[in-house]
PDB file of C-alpha atoms in Angstrom:
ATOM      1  CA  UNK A 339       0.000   0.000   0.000  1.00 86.00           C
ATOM      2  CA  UNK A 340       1.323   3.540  -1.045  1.00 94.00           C
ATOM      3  CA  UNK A 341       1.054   6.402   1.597  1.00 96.00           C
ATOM      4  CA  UNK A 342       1.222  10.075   0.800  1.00 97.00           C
ATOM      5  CA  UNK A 343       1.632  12.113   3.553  1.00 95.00           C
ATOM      6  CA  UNK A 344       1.712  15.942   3.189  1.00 95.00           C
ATOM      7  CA  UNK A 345       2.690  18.853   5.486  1.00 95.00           C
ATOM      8  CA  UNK A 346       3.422  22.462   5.778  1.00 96.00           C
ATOM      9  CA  UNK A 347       0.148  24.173   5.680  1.00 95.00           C
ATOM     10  CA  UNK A 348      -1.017  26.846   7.983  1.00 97.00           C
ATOM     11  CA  UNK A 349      -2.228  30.327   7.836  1.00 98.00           C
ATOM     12  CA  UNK A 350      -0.126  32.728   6.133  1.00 98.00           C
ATOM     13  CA  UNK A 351      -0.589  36.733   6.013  1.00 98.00           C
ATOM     14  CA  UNK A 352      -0.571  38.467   2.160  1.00 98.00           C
ATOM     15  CA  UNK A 353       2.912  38.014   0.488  1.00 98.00           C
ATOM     16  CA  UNK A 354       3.964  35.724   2.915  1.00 98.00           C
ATOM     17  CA  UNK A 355       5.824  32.552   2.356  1.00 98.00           C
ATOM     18  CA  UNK A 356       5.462  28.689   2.887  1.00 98.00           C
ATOM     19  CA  UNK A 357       6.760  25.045   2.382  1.00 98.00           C
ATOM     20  CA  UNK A 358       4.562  22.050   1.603  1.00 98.00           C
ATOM     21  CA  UNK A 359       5.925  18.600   1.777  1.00 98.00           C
ATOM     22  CA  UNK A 360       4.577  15.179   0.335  1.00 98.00           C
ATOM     23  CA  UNK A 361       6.644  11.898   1.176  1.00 97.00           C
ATOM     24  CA  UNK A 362       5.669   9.010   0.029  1.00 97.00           C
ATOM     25  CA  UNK A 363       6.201   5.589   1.409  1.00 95.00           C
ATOM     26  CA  UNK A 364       5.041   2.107   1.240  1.00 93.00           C
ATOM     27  CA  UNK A 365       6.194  -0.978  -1.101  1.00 92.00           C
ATOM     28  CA  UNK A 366       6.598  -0.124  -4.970  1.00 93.00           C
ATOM     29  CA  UNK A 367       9.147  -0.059  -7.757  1.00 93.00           C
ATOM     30  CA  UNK A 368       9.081   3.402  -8.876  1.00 93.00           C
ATOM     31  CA  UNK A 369       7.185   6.918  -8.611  1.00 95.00           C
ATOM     32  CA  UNK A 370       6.592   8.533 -11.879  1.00 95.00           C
ATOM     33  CA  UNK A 371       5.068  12.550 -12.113  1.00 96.00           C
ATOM     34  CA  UNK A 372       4.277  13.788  -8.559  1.00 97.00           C
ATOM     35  CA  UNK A 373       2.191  16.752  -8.731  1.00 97.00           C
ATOM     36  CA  UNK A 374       0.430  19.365  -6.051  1.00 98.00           C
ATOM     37  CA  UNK A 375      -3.366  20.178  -6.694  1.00 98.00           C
ATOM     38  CA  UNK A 376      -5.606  22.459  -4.475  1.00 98.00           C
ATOM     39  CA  UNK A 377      -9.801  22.665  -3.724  1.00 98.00           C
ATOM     40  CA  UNK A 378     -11.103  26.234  -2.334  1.00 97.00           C
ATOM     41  CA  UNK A 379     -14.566  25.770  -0.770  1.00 92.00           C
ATOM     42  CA  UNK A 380     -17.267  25.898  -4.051  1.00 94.00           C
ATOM     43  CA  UNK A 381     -14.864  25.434  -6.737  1.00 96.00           C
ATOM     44  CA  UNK A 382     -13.441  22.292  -8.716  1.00 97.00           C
ATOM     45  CA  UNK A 383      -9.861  20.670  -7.642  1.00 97.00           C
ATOM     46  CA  UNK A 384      -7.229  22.118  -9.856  1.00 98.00           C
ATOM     47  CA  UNK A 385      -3.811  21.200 -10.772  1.00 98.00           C
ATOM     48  CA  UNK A 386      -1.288  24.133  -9.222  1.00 98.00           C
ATOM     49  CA  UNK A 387       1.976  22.364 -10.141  1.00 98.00           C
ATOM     50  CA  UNK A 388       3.390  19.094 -11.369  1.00 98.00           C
ATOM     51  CA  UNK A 389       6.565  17.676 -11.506  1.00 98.00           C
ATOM     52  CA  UNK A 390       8.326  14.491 -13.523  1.00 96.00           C
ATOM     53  CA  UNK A 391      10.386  11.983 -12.596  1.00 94.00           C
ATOM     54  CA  UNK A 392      13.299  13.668 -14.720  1.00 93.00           C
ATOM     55  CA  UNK A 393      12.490  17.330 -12.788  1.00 94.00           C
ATOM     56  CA  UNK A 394      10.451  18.634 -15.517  1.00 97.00           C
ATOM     57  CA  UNK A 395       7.613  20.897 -14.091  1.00 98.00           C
ATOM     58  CA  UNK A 396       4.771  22.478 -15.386  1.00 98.00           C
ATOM     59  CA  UNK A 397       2.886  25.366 -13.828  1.00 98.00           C
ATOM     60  CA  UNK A 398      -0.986  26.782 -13.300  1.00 98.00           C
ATOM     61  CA  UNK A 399      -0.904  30.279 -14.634  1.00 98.00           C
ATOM     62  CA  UNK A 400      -2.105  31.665 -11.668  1.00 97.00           C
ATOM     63  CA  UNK A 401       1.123  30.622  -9.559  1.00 98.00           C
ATOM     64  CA  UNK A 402       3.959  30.796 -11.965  1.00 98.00           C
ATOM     65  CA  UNK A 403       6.810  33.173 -10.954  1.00 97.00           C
ATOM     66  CA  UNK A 404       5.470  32.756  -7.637  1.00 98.00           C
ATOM     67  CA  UNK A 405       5.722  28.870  -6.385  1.00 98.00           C
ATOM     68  CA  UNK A 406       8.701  26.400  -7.323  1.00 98.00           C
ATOM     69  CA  UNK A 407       7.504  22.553  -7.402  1.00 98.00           C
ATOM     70  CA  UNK A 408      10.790  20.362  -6.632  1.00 98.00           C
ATOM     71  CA  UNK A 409      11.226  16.597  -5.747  1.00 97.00           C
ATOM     72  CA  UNK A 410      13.819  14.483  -4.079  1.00 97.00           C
ATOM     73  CA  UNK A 411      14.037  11.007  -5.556  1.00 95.00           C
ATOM     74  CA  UNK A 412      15.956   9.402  -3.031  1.00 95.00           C
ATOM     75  CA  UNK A 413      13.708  10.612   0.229  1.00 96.00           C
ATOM     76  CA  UNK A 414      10.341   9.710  -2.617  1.00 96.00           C
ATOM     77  CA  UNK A 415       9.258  13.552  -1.215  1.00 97.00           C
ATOM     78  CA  UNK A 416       7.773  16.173  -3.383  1.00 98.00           C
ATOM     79  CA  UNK A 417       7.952  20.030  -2.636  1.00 98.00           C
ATOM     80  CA  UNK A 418       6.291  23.007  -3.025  1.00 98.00           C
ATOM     81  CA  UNK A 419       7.671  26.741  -2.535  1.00 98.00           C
ATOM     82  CA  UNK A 420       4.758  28.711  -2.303  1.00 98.00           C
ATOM     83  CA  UNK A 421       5.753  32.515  -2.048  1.00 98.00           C
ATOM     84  CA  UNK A 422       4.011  35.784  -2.403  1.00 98.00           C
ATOM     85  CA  UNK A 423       0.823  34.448  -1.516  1.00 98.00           C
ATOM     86  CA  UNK A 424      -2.470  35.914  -1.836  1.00 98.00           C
ATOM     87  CA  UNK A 425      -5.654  35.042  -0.314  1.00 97.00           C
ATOM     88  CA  UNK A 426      -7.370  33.820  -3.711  1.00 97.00           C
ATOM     89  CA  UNK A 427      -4.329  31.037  -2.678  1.00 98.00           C
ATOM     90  CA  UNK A 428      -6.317  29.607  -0.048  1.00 98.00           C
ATOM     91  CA  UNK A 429      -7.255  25.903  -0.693  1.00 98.00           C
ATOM     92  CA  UNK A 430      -6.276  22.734   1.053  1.00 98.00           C
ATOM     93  CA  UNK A 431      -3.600  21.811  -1.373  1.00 98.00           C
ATOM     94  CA  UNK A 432      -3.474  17.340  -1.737  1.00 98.00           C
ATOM     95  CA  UNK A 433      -0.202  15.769  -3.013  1.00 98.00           C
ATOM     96  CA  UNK A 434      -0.475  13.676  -6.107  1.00 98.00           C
ATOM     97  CA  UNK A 435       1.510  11.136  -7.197  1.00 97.00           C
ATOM     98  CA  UNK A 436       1.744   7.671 -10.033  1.00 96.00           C
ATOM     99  CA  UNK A 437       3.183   5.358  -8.202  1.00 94.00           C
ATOM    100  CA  UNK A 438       4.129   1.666 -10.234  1.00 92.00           C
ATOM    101  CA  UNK A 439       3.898  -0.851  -7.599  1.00 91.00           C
ATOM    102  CA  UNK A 440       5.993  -3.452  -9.683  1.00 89.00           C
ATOM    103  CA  UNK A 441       8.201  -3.242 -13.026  1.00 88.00           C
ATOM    104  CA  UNK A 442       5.664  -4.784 -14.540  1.00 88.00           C
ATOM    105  CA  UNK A 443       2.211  -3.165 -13.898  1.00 86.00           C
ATOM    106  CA  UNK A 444       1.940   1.079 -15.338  1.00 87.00           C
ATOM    107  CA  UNK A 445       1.359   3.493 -12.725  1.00 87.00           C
ATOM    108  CA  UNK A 446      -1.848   4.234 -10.937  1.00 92.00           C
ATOM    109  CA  UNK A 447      -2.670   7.794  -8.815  1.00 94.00           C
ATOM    110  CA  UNK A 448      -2.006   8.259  -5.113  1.00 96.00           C
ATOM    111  CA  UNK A 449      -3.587  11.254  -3.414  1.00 97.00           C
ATOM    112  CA  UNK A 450      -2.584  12.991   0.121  1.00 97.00           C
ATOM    113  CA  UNK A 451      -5.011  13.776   2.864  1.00 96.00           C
ATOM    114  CA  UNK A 452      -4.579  17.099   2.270  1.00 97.00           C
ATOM    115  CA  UNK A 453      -3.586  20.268   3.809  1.00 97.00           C
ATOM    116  CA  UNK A 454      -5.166  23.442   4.439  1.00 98.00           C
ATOM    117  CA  UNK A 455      -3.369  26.691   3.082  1.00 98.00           C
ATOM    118  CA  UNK A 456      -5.019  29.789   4.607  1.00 98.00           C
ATOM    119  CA  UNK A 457      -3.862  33.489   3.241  1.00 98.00           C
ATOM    120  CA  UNK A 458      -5.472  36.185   5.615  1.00 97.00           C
ATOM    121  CA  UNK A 459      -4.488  38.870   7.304  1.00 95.00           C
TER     122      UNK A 459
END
């Protein structure tokens, strides 16, 4: 069983700064794209970052210039940089991540539990 385990969130004033982190654990061959989505009360979940297993990312246009998606291969941990926040950032942000459980079965999707991003003053 695959585990994705986020942390990091909290409440943040305008232009502030914070860290998310998703490590991932359990029993599997390899992790493929990781990725960070978020879900504002009334609204849709929507992809704010993603990131391959090669360290190619790709970027909502609402957040880029502003948050920096990285992983670390070798601790199976996904980042996100979130700076100069705004309030229309708040959301509890879930890690994402296709995970192949053996060599020879294709990668299925793992989400976190979540974690609530507040941006208030």
């Amino acid at each position: 069983q695959v585990q994705l385990v986020e942390s990091g969130g909290g409440l943040v004033q305008p232009g502030g700064s914070l860290r998310l982190s998703c490590a991932a654990s359990g029993s599997f061959f390899r992790i493929n794209a990781m990725g960070w989505y978020r879900q504002a009360p009334g609204k849709q979940r929507e992809l704010v970052a993603s990131i391959s297993s090669g360290g190619s990312a790709n970027y909502a246009d609402s957040v880029k210039g502003r948050f920096t998606i990285s992983r670390d291969n070798t601790k199976n941990t996904v980042y996100l940089q979130m700076n100069s926040l705004k309030p229309e950032d708040t959301a509890v942000y879930y890690c994402n991540a296709e995970v192949r459980i053996h060599i020879l079965m294709t990668g299925n999707g793992y989400w976190g539990q979540g974690t609530q991003v507040t941006v208030s003053s």
